[in-house]
XYZ file of C-alpha atoms in Angstrom:
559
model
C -15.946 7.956 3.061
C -12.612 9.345 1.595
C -13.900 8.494 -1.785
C -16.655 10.897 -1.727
C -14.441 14.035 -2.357
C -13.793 12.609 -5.866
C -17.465 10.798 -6.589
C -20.334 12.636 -4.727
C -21.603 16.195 -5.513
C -22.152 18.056 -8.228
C -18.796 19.217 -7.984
C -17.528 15.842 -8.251
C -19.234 15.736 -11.815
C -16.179 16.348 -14.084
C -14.477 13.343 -11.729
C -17.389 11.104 -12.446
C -16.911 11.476 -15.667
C -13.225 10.258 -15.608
C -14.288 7.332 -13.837
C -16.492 6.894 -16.928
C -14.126 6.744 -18.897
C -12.184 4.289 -16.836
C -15.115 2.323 -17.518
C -16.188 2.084 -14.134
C -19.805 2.159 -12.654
C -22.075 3.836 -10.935
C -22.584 1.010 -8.623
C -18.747 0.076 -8.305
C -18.220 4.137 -7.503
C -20.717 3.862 -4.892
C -18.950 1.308 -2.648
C -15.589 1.877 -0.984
C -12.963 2.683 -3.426
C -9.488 0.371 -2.199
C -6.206 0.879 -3.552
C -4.340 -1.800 -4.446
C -0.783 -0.889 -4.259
C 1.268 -3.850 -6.463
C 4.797 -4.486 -6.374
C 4.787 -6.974 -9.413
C 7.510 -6.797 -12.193
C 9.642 -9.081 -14.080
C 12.932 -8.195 -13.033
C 12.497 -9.128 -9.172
C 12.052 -12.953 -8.571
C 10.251 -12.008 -5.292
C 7.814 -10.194 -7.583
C 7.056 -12.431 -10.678
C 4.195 -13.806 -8.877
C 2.484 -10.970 -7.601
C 0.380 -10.571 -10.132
C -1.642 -13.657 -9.312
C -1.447 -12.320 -5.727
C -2.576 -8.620 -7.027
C -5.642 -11.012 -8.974
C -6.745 -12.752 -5.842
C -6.676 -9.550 -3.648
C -8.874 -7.840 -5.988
C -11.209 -10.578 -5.586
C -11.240 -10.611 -2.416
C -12.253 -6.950 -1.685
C -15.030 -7.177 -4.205
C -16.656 -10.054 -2.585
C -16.632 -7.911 0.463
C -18.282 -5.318 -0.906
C -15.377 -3.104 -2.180
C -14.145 -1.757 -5.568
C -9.811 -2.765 -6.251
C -7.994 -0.084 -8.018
C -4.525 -1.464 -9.114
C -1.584 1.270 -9.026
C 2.544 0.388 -8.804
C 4.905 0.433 -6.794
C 9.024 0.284 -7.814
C 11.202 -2.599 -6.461
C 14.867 -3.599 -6.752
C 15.911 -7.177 -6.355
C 19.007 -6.807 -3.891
C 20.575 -9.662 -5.867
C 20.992 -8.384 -8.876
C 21.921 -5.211 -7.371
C 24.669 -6.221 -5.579
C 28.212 -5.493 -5.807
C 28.327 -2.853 -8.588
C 26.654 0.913 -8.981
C 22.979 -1.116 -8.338
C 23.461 -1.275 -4.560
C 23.618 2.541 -4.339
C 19.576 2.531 -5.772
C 18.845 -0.158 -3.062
C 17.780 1.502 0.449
C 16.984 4.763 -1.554
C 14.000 3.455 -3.058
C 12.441 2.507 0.392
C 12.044 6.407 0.007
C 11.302 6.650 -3.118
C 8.116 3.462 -2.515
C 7.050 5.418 0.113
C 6.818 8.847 -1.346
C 4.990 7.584 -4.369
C 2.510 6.062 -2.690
C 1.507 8.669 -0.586
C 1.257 10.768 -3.423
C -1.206 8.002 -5.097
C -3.557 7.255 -1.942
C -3.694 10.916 -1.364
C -4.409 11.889 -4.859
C -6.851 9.817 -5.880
C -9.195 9.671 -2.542
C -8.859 5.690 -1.751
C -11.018 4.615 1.209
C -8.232 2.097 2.051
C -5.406 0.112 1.091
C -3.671 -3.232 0.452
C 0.028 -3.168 0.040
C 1.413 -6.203 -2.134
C 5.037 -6.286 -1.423
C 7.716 -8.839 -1.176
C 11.381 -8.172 -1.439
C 13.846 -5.905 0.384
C 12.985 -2.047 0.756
C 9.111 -2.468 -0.360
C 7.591 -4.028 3.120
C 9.294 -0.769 5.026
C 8.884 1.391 2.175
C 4.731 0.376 2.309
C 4.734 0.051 6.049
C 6.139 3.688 6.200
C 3.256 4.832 3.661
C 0.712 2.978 5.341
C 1.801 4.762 8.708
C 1.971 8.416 7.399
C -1.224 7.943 5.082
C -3.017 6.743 7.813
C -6.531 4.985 6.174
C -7.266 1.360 6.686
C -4.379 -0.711 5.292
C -3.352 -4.163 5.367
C -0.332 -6.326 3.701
C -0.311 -9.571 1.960
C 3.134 -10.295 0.606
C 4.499 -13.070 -2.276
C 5.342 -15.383 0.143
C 9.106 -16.736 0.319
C 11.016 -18.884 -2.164
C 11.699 -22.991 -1.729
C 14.852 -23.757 -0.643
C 17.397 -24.972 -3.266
C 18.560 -28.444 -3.287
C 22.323 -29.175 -4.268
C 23.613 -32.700 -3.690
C 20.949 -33.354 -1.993
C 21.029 -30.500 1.008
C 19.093 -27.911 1.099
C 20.632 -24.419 -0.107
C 20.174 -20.779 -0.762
C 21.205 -17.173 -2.222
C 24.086 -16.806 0.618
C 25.556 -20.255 -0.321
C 25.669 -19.287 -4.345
C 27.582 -15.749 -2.863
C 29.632 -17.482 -0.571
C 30.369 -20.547 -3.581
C 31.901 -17.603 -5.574
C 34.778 -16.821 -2.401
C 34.706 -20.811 -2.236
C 36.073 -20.873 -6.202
C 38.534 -17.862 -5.472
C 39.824 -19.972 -2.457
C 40.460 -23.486 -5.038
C 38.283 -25.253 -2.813
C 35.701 -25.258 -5.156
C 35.436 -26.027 -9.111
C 33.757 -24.339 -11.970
C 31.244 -27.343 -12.051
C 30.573 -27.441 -8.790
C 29.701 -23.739 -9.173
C 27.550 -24.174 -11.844
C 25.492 -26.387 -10.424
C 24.675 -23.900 -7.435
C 23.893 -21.458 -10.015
C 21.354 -23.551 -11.524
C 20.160 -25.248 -8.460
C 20.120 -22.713 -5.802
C 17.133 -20.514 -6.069
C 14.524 -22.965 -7.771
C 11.307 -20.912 -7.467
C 9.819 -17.557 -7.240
C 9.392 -15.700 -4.148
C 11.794 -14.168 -1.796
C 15.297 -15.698 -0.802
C 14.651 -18.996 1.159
C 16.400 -17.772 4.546
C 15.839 -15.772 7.244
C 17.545 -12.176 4.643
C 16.038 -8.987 4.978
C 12.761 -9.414 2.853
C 11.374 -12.588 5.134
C 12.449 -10.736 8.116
C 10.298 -7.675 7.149
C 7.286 -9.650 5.720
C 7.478 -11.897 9.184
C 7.339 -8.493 11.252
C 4.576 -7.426 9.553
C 2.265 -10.409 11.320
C 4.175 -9.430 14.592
C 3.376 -5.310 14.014
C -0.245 -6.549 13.408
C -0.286 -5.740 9.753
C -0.510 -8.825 8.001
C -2.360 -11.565 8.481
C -1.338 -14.964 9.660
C 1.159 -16.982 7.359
C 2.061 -13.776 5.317
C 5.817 -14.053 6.515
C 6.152 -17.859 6.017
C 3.674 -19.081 3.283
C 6.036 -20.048 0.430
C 5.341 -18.147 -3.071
C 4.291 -21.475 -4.666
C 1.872 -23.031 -1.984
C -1.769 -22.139 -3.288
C -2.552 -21.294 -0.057
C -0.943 -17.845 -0.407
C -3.343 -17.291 -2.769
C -6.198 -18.177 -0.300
C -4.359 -15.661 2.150
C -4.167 -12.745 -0.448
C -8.493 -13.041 -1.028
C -8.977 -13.332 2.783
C -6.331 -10.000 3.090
C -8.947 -8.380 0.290
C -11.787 -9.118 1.795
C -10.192 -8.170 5.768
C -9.318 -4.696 4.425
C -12.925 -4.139 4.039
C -13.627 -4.633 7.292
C -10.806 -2.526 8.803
C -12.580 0.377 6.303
C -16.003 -0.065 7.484
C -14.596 -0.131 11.398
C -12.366 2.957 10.374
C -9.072 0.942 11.838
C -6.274 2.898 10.664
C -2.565 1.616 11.037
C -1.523 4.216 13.522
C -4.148 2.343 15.721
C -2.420 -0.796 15.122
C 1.613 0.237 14.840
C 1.943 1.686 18.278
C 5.029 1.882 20.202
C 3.681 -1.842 21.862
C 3.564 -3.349 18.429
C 7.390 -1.904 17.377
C 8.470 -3.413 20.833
C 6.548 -6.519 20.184
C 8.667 -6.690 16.334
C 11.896 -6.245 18.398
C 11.182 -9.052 20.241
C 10.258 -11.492 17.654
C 13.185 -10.332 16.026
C 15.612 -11.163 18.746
C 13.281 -14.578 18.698
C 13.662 -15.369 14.814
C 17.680 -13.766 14.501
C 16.151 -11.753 11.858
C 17.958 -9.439 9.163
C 20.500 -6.564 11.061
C 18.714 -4.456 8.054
C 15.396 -4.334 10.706
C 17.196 -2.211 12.802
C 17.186 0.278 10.033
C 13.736 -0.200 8.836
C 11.572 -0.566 12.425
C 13.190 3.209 13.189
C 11.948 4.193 10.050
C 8.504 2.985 9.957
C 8.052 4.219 13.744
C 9.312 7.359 12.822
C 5.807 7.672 10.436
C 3.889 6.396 12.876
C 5.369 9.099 15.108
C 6.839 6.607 17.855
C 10.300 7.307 18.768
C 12.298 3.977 18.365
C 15.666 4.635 19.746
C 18.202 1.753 19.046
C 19.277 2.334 23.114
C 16.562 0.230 23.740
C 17.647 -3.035 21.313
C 19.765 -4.402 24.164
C 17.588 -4.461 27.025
C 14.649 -6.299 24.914
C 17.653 -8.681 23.797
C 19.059 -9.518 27.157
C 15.562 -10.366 28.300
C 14.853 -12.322 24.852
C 15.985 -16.212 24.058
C 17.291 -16.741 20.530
C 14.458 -19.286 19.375
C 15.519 -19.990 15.682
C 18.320 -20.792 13.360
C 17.523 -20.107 9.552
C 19.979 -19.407 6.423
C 22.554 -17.880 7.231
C 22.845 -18.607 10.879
C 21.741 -22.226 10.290
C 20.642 -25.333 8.016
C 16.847 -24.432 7.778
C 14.670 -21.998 5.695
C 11.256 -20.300 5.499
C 9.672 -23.064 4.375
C 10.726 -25.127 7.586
C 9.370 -22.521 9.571
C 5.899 -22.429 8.190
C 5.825 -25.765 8.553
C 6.852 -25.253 11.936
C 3.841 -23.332 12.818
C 4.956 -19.634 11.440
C 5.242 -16.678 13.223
C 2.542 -17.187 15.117
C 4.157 -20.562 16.707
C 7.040 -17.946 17.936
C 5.418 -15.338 19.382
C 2.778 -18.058 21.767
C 6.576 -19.567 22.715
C 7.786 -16.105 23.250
C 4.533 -15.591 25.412
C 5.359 -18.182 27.981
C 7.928 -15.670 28.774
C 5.239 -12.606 29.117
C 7.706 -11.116 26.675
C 4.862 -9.904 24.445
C 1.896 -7.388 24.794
C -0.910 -9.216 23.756
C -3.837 -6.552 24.306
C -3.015 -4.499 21.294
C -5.372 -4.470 18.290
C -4.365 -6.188 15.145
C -5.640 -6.366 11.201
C -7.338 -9.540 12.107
C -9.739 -7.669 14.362
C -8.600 -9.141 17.373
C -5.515 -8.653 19.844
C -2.551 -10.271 19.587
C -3.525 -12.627 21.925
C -6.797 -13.538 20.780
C -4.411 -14.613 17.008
C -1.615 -16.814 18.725
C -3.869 -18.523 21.020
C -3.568 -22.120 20.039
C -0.444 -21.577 17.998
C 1.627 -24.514 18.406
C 5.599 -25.100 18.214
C 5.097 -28.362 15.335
C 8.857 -28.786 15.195
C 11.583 -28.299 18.349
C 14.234 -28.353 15.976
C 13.280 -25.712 14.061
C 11.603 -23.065 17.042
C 13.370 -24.170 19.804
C 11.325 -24.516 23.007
C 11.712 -20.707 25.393
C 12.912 -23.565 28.076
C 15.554 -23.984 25.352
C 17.015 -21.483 23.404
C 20.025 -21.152 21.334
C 20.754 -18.670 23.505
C 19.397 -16.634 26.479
C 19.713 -13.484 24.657
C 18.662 -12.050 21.013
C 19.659 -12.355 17.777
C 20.659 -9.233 17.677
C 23.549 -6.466 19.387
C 24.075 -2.867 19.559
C 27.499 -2.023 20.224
C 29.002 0.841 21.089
C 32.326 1.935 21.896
C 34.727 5.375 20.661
C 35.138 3.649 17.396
C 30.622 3.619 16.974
C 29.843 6.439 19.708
C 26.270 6.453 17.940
C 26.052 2.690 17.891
C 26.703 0.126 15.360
C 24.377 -3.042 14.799
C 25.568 -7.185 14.599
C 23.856 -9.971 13.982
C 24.972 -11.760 16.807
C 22.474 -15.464 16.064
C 25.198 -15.335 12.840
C 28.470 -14.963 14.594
C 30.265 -17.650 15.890
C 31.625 -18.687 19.282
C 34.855 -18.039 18.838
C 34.386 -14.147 17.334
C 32.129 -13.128 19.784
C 35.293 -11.694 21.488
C 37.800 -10.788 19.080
C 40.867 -7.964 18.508
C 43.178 -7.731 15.915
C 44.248 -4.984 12.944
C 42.817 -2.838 10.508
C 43.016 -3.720 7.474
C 41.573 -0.557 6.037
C 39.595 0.196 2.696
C 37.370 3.400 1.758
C 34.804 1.429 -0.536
C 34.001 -1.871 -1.288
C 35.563 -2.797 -4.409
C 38.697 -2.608 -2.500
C 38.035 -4.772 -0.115
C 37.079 -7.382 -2.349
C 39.923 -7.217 -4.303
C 42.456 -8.115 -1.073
C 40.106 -10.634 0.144
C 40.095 -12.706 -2.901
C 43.600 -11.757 -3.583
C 44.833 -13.940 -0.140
C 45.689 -10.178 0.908
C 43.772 -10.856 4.533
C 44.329 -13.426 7.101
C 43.119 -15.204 9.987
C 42.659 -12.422 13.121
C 42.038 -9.576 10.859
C 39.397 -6.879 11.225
C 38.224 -5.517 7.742
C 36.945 -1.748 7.993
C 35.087 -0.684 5.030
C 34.104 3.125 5.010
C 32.554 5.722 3.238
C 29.650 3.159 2.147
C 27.007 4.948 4.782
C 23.437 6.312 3.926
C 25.965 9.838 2.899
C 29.153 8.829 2.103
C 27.840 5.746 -0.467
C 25.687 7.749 -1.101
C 22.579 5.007 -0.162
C 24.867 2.394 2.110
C 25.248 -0.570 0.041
C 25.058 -3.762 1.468
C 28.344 -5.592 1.822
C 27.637 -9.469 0.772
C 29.757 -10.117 -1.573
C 33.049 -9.003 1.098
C 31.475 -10.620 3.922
C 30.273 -14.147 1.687
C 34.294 -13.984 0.255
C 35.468 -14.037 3.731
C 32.918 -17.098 4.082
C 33.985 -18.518 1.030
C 37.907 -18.200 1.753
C 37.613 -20.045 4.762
C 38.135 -16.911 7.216
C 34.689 -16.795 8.486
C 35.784 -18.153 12.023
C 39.186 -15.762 12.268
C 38.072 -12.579 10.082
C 35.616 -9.414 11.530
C 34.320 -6.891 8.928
C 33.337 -3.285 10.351
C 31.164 -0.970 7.946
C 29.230 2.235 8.540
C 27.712 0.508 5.288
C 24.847 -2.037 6.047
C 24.692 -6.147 5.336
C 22.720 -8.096 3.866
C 20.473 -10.743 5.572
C 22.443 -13.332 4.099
C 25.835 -11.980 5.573
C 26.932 -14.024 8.413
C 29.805 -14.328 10.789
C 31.174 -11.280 12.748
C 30.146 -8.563 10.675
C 29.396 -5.159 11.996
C 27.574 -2.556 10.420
C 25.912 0.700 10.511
C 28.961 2.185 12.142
C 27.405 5.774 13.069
C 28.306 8.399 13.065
C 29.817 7.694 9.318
C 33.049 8.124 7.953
C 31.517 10.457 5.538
C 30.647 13.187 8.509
C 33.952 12.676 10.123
C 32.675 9.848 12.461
C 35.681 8.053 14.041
C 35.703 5.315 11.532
C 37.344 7.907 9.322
C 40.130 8.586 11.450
C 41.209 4.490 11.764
C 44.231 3.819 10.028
C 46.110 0.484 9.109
C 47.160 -1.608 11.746
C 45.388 0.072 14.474
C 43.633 -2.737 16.565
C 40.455 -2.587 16.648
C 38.289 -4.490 19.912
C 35.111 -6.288 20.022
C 33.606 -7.553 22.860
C 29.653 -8.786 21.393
C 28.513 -9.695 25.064
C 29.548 -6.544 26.334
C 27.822 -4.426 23.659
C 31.107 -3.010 22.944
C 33.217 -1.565 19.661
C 36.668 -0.210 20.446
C 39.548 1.173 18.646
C 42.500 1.054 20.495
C 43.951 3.889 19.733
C 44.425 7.223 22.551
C 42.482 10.209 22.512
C 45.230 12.348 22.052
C 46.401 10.244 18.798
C 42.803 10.429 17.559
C 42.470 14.495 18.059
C 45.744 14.697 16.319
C 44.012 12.239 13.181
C 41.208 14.690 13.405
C 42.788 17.852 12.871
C 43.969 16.190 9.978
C 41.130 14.555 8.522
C 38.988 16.344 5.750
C 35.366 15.576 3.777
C 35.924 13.849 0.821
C 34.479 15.003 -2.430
C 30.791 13.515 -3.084
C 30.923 10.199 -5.142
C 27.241 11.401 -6.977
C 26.616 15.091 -7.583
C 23.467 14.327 -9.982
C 20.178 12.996 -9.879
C 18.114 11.569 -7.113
C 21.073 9.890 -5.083
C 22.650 13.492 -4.741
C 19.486 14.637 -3.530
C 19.177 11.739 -0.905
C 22.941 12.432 0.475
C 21.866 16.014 1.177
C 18.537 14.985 2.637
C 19.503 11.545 4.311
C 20.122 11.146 8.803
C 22.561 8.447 9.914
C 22.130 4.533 10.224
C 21.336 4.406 13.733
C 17.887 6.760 13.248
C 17.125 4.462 10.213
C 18.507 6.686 8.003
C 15.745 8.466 7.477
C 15.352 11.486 5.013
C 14.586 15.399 6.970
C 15.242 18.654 5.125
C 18.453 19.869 6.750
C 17.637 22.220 9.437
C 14.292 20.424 10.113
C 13.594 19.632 13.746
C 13.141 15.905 14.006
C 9.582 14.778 14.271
């Protein structure tokens, strides 16, 4: 075992004796020694509960056999992040998560691992460490938050953001506010829809990392505590079959996520994170590849934003599970691949019934024949840029009209809710990418004003900054390359029309080559917006949004 370099030998003796003084045993040294690796704080509602989930987990693993060792990871709650200087410390801690707990698993000699995550930039940021530390690992998350209830429909986060463009617009009162505020996120757990923390958690059952019910269970339902002992006790037999998670995350299982996640409509953030977990798990990813699995892959689901119905519907539904044994109808899935479980993928969604039409819809009836998600590409995103096409509706999935042209978000914000942008506008936010933020902060609070003005029909926002999982209607990010390198987003100017064609993968701005060299001899890097601390370190260190913006040491060949 891994363990024995720091508890066997008479070398080891000075390390025994620190595990003395941890009060520890001989007997509990002698059995596998499994890191538990827990995201709980008090800052993050996603996380508040985690440390009955951390409590059950540790059970678990010692009525396997093995001895829990609690260490901590950081989290940010999106939420409370957004719109202000908190967004730029969002996607840089998937990094940061990552880093740390390499250091800790490698440090410390842990036969294996359970990663307790929940919100945002923790699933990747574990998945990545679980990929490049390579020793049995699985993932139990805190399970997503109840729906709110406001006059009696069901609501969520993106409703209280877009309620705030809704008040700006005088279609809404203070009251009526208020009573969103208070209503709309009633438990703990992740954000009730289909946002960029469910989306992860649910493609962690689909990479075969988690077991079944970890993307759907909500954070209140008892039986997520039931899952979090069976996770502890599973990891113990991944350690004592030496299943690692490079065995598991192959370049079948990342196809297999992209295809639940053209199923489910999930978060456009998964087409930053999949790149970067694969890129641990040294399996090249590349985002040319998103369309062809969408064309062949029927939009199956609906949730916040793109429709009326949250997490907890799903579960009900039949989870994850109930999606990819639809999705298999299709042959759309490898199913001979291993899994945490200790059987294929197969072997887990054999039985796995659709319980609700409504909510999965039948393969034989989709809300569409293609995926919830687009690549485009066109002169103004030569690299690619990423929509959320299950989000967009009819009407904008073929739309042209001017630039209305900001360099950061407060800016944008400002017009939008100052009646400065109307109906057929496109809204081009730049320098917000993973350099030019630095750390590409997510653009909700623009995209939920458009919502909330009533321009969500007759308004497109372009970004090389990302969205949340909550943004819906025709917004377009990850723009690469960046305006911050001198991609062509940098060269748009005010009133230039901009092009976008969703069914034909396509992002154009229609202005002549000639015109654009001319814009380019002109153009020059603007002065860093951070020159200290750890986000001036990630803008040095930090690739573009289509390669997941991943970090490299400039000049380093790419893995």
């Amino acid at each position: 075992m891994r363990s024995d370099s720091v508890t066997k030998g008479v070398q080891q003796a000075p390390h025994r004796s620190l595990f003395n003084a941890l009060g520890m045993t001989e007997e509990e040294r002698n059995r596998p020694l499994i890191g538990i690796v827990s995201s709980y704080n008090e800052i993050v509602p996603g996380h508040m509960n985690l440390d009955k989930i951390v409590e059950a987990v540790k059970l678990g693993v010692a009525m396997a056999g093995g001895t829990p060792i609690v260490f901590p990871a950081i989290a940010v709650c999106d939420g409370i992040a957004m719109g202000h200087i908190g967004m730029k410390y969002s996607l840089v801690t998937r990094d940061l998560i990552c880093d740390s707990t390499e250091c800790m698993a490698m440090a410390h000699g842990f036969d294996g691992l359970v990663c307790i995550p929940n919100c945002d930039k923790n699933v990747p940021g574990l998945l990545m460490a679980a990929a490049r530390v390579n020793i049995p690992t699985i993932f139990v998350s805190g399970g997503p938050m109840l729906a709110g209830r406001v006059q009696g429909h069901k609501t969520s986060l993106s409703s209280m953001f877009e309620a705030v463009g809704s008040v700006a617009a005088g279609t809404m009162t203070m009251e009526e506010l208020q009573e969103y505020e208070e209503k709309a996120c009633p438990t703990c757990g992740s954000c009730s829809g289909m946002y960029t923390a469910n989306s992860m958690n649910c493609l962690t059952e689909t990479l075969g990392m988690g077991l079944k019910g970890n993307g759907t269970i909500p954070a209140v339902y008892s039986e997520r505590i039931r899952l979090a002992k069976h996770a502890g006790m599973q990891v113990m037999e991944l350690v004592r079959n030496n299943i690692r998670p490079r065995d598991i995350m192959t370049e079948k299982a990342f196809l297999n996520a992209l295809t639940v996640d053209m199923a489910l409509g999930c978060s456009t953030n998964s087409m930053l994170h999949l790149p970067a977990i694969a890129h641990e798990a040294g399996v090249d990813l590349n985002m040319e590849v998103v369309n062809e699995m969408s064309a062949k892959t029927p939009n199956l689901c609906h949730l916040a934003p793109a429709g009326p119905t949250y997490m907890e519907d799903l579960n009900e539904a039949g989870g994850v599970y109930a999606v990819m044994n639809e999705l298999n109808k299709k042959g759309l899935l490898y199913t001979d691949i291993p899994t945490v479980t200790g059987k294929t993928v197969g072997e887990n969604i054999a039985g796995c019934v659709n319980k609700n039409p409504d909510i999965i819809r039948p393969v034989e009836n989709p809300y569409s024949q293609t995926g919830g998600i687009a690549v485009l590409k066109g002169n103004l995103a030569p690299d690619t840029a990423v929509v959320k096409r299950s989000a967009v509706v009819d009407e904008m999935l073929v739309h042209q009209g001017p630039a209305r042209v900001f360099d950061c978000e407060e800016d944008a914000i400002a017009a939008i809710k100052g009646g400065k942008i109307v109906a057929g506008d496109v809204v081009v936010i730049r320098y917000e990418g993973p350099k030019g933020g630095p750390g590409m902060r997510e653009m909700l609070n623009p995209t939920s004003a458009i919502a909330g003005m009533g321009l969500g029909s007759s308004v497109a926002l372009i970004t090389d900054g990302r969205f949340s999982g909550a943004s819906r209607g025709a917004s377009i990010g990850h723009v690469s390359p960046e305006a911050a390198v001198g991609g062509p987003i940098a060269l748009v100017e005010e009133g230039d029309m901009i092009s976008i064609n969703i069914p034909q993968n396509s992002l154009e701005l229609l202005v002549s080559e000639e015109e654009l060299a001319e814009r380019r001899k002109k153009w020059q890097p603007r002065e860093p917006k951070v020159t200290t601390g750890y986000l001036a370190r990630y803008r040095e260190m930090v690739t573009s949004g289509n390669r997941g913006a991943v970090l490299e040491i400039p000049g380093q060949n790419r893995r």
